[in-house]
PDB file of C-alpha atoms and ligand atoms in Angstrom:
ATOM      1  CA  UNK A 114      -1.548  -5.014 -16.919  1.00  0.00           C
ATOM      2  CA  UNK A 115      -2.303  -8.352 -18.649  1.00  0.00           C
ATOM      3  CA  UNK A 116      -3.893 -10.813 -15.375  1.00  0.00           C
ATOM      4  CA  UNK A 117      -5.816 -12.944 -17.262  1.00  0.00           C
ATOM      5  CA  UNK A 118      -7.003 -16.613 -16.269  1.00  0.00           C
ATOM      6  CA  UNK A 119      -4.782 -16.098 -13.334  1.00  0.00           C
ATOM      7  CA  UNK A 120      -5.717 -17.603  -9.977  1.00  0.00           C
ATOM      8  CA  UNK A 121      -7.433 -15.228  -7.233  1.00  0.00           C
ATOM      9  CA  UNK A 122      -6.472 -15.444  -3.718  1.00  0.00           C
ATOM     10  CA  UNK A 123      -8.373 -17.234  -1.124  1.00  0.00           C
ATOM     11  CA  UNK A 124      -7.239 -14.706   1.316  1.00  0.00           C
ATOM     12  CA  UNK A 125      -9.806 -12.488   0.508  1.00  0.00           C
ATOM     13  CA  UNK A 126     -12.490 -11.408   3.369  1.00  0.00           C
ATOM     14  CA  UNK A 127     -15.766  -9.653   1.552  1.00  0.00           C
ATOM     15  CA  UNK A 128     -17.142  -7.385   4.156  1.00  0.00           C
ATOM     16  CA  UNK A 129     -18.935  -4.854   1.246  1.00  0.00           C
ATOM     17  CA  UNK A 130     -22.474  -4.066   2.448  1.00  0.00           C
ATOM     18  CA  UNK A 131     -21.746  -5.079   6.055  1.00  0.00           C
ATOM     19  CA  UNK A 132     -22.449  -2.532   8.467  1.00  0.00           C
ATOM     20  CA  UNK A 133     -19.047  -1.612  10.894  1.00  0.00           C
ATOM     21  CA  UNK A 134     -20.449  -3.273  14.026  1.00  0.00           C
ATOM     22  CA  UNK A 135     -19.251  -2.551  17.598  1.00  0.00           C
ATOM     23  CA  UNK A 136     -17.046   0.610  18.033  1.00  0.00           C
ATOM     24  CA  UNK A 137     -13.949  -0.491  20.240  1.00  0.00           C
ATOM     25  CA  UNK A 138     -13.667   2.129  23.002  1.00  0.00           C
ATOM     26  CA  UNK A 139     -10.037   3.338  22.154  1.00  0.00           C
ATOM     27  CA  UNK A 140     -10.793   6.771  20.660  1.00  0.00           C
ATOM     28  CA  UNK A 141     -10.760   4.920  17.496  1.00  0.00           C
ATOM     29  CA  UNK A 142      -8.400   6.502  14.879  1.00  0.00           C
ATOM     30  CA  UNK A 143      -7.211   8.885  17.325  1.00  0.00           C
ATOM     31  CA  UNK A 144      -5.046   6.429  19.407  1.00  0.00           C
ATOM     32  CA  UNK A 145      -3.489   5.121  16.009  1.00  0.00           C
ATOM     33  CA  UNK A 146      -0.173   5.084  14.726  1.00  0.00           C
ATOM     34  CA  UNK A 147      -0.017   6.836  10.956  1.00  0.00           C
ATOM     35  CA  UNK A 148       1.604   7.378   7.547  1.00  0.00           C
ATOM     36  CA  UNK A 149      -0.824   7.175   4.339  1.00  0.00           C
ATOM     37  CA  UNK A 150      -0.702   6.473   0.952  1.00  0.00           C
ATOM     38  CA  UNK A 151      -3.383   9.017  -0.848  1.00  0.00           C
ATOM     39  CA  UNK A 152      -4.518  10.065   2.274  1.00  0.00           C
ATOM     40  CA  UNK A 153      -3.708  13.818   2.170  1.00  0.00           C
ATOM     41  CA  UNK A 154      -6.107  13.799  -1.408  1.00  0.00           C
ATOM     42  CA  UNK A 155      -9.074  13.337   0.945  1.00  0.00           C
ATOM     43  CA  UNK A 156      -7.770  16.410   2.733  1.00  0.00           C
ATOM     44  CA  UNK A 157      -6.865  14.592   5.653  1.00  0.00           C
ATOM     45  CA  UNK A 158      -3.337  13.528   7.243  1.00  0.00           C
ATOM     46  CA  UNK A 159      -4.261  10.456   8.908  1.00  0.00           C
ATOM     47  CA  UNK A 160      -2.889   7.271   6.906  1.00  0.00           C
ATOM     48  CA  UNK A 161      -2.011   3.649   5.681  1.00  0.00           C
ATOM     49  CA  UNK A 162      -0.514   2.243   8.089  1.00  0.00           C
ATOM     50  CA  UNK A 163      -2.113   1.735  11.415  1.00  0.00           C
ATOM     51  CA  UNK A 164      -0.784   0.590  14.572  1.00  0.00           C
ATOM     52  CA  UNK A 165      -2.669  -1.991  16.786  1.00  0.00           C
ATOM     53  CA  UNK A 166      -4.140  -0.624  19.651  1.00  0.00           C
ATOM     54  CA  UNK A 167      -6.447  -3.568  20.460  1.00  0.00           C
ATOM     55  CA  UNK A 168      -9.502  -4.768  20.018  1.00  0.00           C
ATOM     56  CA  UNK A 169     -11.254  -7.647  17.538  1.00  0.00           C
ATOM     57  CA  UNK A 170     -13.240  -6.754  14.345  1.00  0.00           C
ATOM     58  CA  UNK A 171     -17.155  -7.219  14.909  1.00  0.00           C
ATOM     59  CA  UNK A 172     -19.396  -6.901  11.917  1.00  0.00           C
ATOM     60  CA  UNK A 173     -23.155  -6.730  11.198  1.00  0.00           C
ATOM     61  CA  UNK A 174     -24.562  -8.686   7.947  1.00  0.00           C
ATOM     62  CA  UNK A 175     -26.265  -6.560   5.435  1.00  0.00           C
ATOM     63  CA  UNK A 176     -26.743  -7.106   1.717  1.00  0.00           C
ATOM     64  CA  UNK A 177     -24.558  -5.635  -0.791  1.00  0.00           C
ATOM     65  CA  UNK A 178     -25.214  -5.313  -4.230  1.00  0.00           C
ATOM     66  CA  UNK A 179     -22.205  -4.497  -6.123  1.00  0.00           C
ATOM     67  CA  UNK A 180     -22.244  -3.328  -9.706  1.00  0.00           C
ATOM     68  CA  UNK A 181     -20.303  -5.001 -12.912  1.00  0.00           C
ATOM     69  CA  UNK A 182     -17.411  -2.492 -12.867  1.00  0.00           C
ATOM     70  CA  UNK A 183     -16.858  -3.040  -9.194  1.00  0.00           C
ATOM     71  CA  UNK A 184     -17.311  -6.843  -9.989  1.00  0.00           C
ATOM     72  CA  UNK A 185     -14.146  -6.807 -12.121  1.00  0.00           C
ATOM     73  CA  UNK A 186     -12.567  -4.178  -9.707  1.00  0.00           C
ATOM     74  CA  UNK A 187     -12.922  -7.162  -6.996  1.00  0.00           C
ATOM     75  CA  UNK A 188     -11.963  -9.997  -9.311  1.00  0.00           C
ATOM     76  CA  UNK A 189      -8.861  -7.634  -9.945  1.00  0.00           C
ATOM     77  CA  UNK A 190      -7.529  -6.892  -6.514  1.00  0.00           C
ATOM     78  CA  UNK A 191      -8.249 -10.574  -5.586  1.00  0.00           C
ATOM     79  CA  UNK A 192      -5.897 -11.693  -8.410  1.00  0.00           C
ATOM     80  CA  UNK A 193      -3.432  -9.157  -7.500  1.00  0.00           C
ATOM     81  CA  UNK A 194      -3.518 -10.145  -4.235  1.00  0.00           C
ATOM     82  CA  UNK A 195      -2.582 -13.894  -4.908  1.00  0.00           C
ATOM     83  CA  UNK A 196      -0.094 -12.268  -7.247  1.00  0.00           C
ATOM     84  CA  UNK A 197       1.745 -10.872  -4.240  1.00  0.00           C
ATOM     85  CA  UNK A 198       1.047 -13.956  -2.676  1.00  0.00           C
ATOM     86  CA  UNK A 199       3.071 -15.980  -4.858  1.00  0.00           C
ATOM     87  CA  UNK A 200       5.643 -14.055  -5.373  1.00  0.00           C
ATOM     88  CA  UNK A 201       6.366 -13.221  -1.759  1.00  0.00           C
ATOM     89  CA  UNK A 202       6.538 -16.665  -0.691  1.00  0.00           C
ATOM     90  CA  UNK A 203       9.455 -17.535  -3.794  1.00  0.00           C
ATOM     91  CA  UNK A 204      11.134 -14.104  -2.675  1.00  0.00           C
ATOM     92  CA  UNK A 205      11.566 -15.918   1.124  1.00  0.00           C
ATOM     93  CA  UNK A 206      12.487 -19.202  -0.054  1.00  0.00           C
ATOM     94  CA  UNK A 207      14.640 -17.773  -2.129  1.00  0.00           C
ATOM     95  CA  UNK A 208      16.716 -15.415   0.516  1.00  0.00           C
ATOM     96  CA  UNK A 209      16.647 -17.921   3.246  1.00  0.00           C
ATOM     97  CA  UNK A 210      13.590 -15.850   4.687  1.00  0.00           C
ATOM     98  CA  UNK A 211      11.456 -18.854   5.761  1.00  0.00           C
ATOM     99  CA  UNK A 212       7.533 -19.681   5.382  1.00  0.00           C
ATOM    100  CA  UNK A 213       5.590 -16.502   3.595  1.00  0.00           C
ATOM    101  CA  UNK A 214       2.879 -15.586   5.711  1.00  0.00           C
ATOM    102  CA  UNK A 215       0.095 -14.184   3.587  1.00  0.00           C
ATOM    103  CA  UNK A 216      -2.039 -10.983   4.865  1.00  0.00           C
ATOM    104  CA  UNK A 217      -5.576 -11.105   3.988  1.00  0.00           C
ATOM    105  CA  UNK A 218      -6.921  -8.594   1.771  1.00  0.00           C
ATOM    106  CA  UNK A 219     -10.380  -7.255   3.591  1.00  0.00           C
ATOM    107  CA  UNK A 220     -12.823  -5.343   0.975  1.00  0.00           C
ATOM    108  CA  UNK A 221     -14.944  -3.164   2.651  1.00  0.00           C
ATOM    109  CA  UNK A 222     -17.631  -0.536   1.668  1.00  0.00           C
ATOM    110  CA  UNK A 223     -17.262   2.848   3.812  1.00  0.00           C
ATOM    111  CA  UNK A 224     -16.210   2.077   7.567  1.00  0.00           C
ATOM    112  CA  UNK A 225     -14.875  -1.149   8.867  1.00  0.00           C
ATOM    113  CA  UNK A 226     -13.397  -2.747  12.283  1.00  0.00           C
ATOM    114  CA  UNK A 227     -10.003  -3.291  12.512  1.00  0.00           C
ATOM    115  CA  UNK A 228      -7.640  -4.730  15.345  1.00  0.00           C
ATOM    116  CA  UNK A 229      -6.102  -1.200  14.666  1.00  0.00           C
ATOM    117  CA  UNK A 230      -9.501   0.671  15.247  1.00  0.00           C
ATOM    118  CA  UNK A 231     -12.055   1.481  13.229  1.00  0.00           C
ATOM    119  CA  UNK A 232     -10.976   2.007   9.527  1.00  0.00           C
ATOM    120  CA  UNK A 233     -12.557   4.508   7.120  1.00  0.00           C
ATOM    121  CA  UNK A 234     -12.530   4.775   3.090  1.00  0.00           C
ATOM    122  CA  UNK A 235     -11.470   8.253   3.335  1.00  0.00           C
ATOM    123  CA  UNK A 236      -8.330   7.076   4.579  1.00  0.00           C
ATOM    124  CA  UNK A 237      -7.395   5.401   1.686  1.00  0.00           C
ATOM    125  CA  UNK A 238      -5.977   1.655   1.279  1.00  0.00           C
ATOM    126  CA  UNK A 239      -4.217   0.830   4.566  1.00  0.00           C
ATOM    127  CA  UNK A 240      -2.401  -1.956   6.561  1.00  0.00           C
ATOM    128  CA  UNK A 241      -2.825  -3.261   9.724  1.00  0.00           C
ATOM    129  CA  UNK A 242       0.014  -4.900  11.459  1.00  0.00           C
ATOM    130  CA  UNK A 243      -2.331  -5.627  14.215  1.00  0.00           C
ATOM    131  CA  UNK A 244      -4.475  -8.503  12.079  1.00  0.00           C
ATOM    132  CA  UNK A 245      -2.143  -8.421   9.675  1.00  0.00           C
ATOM    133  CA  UNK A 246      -4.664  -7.527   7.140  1.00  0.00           C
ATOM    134  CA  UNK A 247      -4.946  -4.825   3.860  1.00  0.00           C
ATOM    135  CA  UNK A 248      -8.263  -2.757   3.954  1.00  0.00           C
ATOM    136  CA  UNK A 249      -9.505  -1.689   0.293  1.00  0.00           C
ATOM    137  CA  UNK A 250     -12.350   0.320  -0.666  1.00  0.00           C
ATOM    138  CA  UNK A 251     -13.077  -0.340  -3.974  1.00  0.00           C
ATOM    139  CA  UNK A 252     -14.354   2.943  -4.467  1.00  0.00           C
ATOM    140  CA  UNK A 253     -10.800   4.275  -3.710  1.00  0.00           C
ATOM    141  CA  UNK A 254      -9.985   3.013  -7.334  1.00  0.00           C
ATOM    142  CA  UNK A 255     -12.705   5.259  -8.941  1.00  0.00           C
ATOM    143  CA  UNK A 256     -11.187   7.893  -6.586  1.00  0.00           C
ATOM    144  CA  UNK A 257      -7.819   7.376  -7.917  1.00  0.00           C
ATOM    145  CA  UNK A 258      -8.981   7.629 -11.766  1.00  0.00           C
ATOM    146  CA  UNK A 259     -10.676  11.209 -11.222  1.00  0.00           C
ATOM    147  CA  UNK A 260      -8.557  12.633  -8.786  1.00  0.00           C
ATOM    148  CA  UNK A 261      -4.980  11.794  -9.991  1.00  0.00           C
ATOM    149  CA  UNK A 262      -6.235  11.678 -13.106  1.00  0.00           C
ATOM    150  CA  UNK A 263      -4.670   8.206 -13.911  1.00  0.00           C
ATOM    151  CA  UNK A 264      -5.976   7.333 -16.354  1.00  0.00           C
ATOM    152  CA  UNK A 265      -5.820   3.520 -16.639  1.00  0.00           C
ATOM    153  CA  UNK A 266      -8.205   1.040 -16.949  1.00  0.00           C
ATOM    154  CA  UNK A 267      -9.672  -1.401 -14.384  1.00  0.00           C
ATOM    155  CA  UNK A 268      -6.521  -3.644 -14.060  1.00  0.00           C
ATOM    156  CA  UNK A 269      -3.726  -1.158 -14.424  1.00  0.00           C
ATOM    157  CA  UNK A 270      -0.599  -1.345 -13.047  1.00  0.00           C
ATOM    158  CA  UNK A 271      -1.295   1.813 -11.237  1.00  0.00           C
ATOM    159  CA  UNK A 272      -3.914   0.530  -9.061  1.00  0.00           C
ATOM    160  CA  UNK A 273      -1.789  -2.697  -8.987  1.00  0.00           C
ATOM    161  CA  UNK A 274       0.931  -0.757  -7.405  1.00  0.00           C
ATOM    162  CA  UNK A 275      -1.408   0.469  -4.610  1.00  0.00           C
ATOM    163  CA  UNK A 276      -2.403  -2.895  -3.482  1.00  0.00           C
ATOM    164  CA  UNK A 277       1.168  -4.126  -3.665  1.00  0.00           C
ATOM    165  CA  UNK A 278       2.022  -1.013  -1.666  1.00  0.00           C
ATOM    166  CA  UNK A 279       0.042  -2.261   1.494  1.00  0.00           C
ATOM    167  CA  UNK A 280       1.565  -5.488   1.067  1.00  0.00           C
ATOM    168  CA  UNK A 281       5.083  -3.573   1.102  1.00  0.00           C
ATOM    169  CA  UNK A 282       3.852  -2.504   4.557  1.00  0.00           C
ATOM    170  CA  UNK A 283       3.277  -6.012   5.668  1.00  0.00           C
ATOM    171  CA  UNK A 284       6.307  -7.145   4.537  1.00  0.00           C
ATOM    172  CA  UNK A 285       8.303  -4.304   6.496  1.00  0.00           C
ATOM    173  CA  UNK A 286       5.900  -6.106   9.600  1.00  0.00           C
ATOM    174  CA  UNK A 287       7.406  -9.455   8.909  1.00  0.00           C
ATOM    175  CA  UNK A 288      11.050  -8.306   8.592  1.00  0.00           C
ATOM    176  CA  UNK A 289      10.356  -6.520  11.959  1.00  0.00           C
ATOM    177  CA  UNK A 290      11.017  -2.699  10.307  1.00  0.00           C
ATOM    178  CA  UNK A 291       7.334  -1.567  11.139  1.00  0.00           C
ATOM    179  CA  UNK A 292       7.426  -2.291  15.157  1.00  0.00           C
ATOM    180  CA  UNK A 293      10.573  -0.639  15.279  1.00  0.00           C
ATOM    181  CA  UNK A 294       9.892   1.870  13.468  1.00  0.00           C
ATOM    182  CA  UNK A 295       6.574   2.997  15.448  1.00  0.00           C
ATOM    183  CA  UNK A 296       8.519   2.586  18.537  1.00  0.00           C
ATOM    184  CA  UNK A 297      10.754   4.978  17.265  1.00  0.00           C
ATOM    185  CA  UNK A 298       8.266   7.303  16.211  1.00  0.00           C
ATOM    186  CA  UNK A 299       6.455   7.386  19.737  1.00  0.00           C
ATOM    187  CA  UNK A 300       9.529   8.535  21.283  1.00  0.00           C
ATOM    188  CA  UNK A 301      10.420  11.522  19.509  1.00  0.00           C
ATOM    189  CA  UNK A 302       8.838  14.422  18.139  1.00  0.00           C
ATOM    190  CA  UNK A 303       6.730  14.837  15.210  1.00  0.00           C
ATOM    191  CA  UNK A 304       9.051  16.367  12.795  1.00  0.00           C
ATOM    192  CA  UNK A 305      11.503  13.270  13.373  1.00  0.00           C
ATOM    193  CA  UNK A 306       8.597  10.534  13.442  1.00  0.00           C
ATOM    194  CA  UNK A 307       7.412  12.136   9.713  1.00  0.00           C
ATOM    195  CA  UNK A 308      11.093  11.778   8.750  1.00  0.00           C
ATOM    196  CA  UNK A 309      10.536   7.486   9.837  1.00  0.00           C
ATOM    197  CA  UNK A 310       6.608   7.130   8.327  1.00  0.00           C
ATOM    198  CA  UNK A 311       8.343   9.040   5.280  1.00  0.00           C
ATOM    199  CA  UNK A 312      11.287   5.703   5.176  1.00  0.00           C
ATOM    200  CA  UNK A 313       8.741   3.572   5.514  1.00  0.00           C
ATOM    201  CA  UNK A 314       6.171   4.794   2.808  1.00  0.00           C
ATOM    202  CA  UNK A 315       9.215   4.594   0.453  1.00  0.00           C
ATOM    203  CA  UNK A 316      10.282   1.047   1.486  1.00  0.00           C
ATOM    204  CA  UNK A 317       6.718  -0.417   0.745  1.00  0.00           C
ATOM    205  CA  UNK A 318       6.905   1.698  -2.448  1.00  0.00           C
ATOM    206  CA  UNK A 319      10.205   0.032  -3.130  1.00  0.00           C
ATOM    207  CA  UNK A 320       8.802  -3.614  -2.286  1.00  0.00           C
ATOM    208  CA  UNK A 321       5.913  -2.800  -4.276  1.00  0.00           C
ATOM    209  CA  UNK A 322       8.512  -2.274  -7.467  1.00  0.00           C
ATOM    210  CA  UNK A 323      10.437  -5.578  -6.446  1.00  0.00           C
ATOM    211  CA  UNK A 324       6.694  -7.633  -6.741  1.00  0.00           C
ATOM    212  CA  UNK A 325       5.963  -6.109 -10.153  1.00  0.00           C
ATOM    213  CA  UNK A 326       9.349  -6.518 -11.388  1.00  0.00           C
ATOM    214  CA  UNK A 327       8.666 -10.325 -10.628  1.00  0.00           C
ATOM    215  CA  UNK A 328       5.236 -10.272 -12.065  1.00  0.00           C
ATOM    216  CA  UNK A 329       6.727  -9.153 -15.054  1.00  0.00           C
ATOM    217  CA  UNK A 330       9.932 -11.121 -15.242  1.00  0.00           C
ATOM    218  CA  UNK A 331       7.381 -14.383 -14.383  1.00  0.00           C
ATOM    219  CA  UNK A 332       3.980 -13.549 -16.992  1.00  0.00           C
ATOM    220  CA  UNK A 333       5.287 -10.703 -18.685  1.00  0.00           C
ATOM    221  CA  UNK A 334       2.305  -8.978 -17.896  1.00  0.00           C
ATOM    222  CA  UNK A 335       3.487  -5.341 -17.709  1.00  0.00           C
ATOM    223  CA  UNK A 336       3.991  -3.103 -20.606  1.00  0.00           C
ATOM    224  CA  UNK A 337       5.777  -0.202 -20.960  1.00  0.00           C
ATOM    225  CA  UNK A 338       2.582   1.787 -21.001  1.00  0.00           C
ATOM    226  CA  UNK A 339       2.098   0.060 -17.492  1.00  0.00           C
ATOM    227  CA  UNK A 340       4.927   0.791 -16.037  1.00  0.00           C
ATOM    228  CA  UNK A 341       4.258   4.174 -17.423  1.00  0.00           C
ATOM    229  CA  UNK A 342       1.237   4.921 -15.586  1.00  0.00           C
ATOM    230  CA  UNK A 343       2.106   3.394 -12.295  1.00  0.00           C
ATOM    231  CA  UNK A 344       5.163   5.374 -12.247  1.00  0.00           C
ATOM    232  CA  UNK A 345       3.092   8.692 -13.088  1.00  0.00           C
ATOM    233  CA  UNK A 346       0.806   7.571  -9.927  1.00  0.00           C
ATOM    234  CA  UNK A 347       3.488   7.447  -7.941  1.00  0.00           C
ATOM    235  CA  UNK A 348       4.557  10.585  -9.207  1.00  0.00           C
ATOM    236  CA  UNK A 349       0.993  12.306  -8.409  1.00  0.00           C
ATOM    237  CA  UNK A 350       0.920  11.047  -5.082  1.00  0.00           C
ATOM    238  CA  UNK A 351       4.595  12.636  -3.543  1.00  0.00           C
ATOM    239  CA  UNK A 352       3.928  14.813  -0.543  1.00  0.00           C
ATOM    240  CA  UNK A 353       5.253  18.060  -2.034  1.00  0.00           C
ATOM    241  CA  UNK A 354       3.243  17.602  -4.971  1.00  0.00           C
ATOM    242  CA  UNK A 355      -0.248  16.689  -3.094  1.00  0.00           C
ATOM    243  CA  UNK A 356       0.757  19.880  -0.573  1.00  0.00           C
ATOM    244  CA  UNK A 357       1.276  22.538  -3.526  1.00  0.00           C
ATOM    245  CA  UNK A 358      -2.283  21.392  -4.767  1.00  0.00           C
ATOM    246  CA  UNK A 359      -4.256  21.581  -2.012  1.00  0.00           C
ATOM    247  CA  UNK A 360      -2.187  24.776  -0.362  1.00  0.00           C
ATOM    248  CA  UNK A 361       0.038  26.067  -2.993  1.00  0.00           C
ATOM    249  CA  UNK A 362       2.980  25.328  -1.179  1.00  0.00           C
ATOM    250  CA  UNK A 363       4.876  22.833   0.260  1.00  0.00           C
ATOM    251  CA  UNK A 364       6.312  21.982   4.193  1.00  0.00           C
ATOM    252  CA  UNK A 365       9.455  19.387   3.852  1.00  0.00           C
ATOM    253  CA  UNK A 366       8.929  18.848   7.388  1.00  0.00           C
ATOM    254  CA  UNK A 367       5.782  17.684   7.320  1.00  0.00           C
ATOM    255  CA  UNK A 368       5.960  15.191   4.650  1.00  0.00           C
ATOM    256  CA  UNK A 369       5.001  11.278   5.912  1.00  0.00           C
ATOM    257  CA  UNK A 370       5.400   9.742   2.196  1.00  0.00           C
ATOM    258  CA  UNK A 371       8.321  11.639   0.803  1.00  0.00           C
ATOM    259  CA  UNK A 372       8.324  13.723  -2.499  1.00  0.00           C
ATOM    260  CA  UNK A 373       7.543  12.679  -5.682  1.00  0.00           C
ATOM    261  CA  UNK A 374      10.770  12.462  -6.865  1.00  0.00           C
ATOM    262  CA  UNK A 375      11.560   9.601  -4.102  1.00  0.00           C
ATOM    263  CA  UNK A 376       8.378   7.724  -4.547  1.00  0.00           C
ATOM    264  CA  UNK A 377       9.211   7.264  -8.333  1.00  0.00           C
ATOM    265  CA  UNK A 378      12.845   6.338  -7.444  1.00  0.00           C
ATOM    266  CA  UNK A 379      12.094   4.072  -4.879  1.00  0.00           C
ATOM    267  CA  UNK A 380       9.295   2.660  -6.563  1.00  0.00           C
ATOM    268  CA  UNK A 381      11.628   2.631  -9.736  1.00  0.00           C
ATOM    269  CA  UNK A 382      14.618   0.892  -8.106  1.00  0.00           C
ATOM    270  CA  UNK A 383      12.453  -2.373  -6.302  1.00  0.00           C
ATOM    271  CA  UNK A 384      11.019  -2.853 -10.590  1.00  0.00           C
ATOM    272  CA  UNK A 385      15.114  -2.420 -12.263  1.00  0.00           C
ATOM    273  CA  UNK A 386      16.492  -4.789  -9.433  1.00  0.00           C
ATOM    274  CA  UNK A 387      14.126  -6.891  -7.699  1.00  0.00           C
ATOM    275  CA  UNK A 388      16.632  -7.403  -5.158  1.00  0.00           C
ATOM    276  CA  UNK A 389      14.975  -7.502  -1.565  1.00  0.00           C
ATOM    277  CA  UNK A 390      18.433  -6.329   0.035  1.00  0.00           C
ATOM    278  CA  UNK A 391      18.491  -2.808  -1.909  1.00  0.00           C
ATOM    279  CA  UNK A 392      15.472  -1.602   0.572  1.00  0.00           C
ATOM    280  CA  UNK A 393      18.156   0.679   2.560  1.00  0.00           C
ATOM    281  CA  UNK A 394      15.649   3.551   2.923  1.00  0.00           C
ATOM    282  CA  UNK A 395      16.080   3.425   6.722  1.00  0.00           C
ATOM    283  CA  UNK A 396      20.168   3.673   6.049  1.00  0.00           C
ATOM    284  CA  UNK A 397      20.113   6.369   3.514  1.00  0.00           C
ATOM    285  CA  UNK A 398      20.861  10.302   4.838  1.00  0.00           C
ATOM    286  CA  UNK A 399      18.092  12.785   3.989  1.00  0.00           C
ATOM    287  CA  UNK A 400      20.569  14.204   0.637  1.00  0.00           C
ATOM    288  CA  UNK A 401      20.246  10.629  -0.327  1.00  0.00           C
ATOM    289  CA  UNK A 402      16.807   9.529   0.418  1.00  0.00           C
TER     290      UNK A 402
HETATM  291 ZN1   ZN Y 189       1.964   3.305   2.897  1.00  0.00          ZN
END
């Protein structure tokens, strides 16, 4: 996607090369809250969104010596980030919403504190509505390229979409979806909290297609190519299809992100309309999900 000479986000905390400081004594990820974008590519089935269990982020100053590629990878997500940023705040004023509060987008290298415990790269990108903050990885990106095979380049919509996927997750915090949601989810079992995390995933998938279909209706930034390619990642990243790779099969009732078919469609619907009030995901039956 086309982002040049556009402004980059002051909302951007640079914690590569710092060590991950003081563990919090809460069992770290263990006592969190899940659902993850990517996350079952590393193998594992922990995920993007965390809950706040307490605790402050502490970190230890180190050098960090970043190469050009992950240079423009930065510059990227920082200009996506005030993309989102932008956007967000004319999507509020526009619907009556109020004041846009912006998360900050933390880059990290490896391990990092959160107010949600301690996050890890192999996690993937996550959210935490605890500091109200998106943790990236840069390396993630690189990840994303061999792994899904996506194959575009440095600034494509793809990896775009992954960033504005986080920020779906924040706005589901501010509209109050997320809190309700994980109190739902701790009071039931874990076939029925999946079926919730998998609602969720889909509504920050669908927010994520309502900020690029403003990025594109605003700078015309997004090509058909694009919107090609992010759509494909969204594809490659459905539950069944990440579960019939790894295991040759898949287990509906273990999904947290939904299939691919409902990622795309989701994802698909937010870019067509742009329309804020069409994120029903939590009001839709499973035939219609
Ligand atoms: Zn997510």
């Amino acid at each position: 996607m086309r982002l040049d000479g556009r402004r980059e986000s002051e909302n951007v905390e640079d914690r590569r090369g710092m060590g991950t400081g003081t563990k919090i004594g809460l069992g770290g990820i263990g006592g969190l809250i899940i659902a993850g974008l990517i996350t079952l590519l590393m193998g594992g089935n922990i995920g993007d969104v965390l809950q706040q269990v307490g605790g402050s982020a502490i970190q230890t100053e180190n050098g960090h010596e970043a190469t050009a590629e992950e240079e423009e990878l930065a510059v990227f997500a920082s200009q996506v980030i005030a993309s989102t940023e932008d956007i967000w705040a004319q999507i509020f004023k526009e619907y009556g919403i109020g004041q846009y509060p912006a998360p900050t987008l933390v880059l990290y290298t490896g391990a990092t504190q959160t107010a949600c415990g301690q996050g890890q790269a192999a996690m993937g990108p996550f959210y935490c509505s605890g500091d109200q903050k998106v943790y990236l990885d840069l390396a993630f990106f690189q990840t994303m390229d061999r792994q899904l095979g996506v194959k575009g380049d440095n600034s494509s919509l793809a990896k775009a979409y992954v960033i504005a996927h986080e920020v779906g997750h924040h706005i589901e915090y501010l509209m109050g979806t997320l809190d309700k949601a994980h109190r739902k989810m701790q009071a039931t079992n874990q076939t029925n909290a999946n079926k919730y995390s998998v609602r969720l995933e889909l509504m920050a998938d669908f927010y994520a297609g309502v900020w690029a279909h403003y990025e594109n209706r605003y700078f015309n930034s997004i090509s058909d190519r694009d919107l090609q390619e992010a759509i494909d990642c969204a594809q490659k990243i459905g539950d069944d299809y990440l579960q019939k790779r790894a295991q040759g099969y898949a287990q509906p009732e273990s999904f947290t992100h939904g299939t691919s078919a409902q990622r795309m469609k989701w994802f698909k619907l937010g870019y067509q309309t742009g329309d804020v009030r069409r994120a029903t995901t939590f009001q839709e039956s499973d035939a219609t999900l």
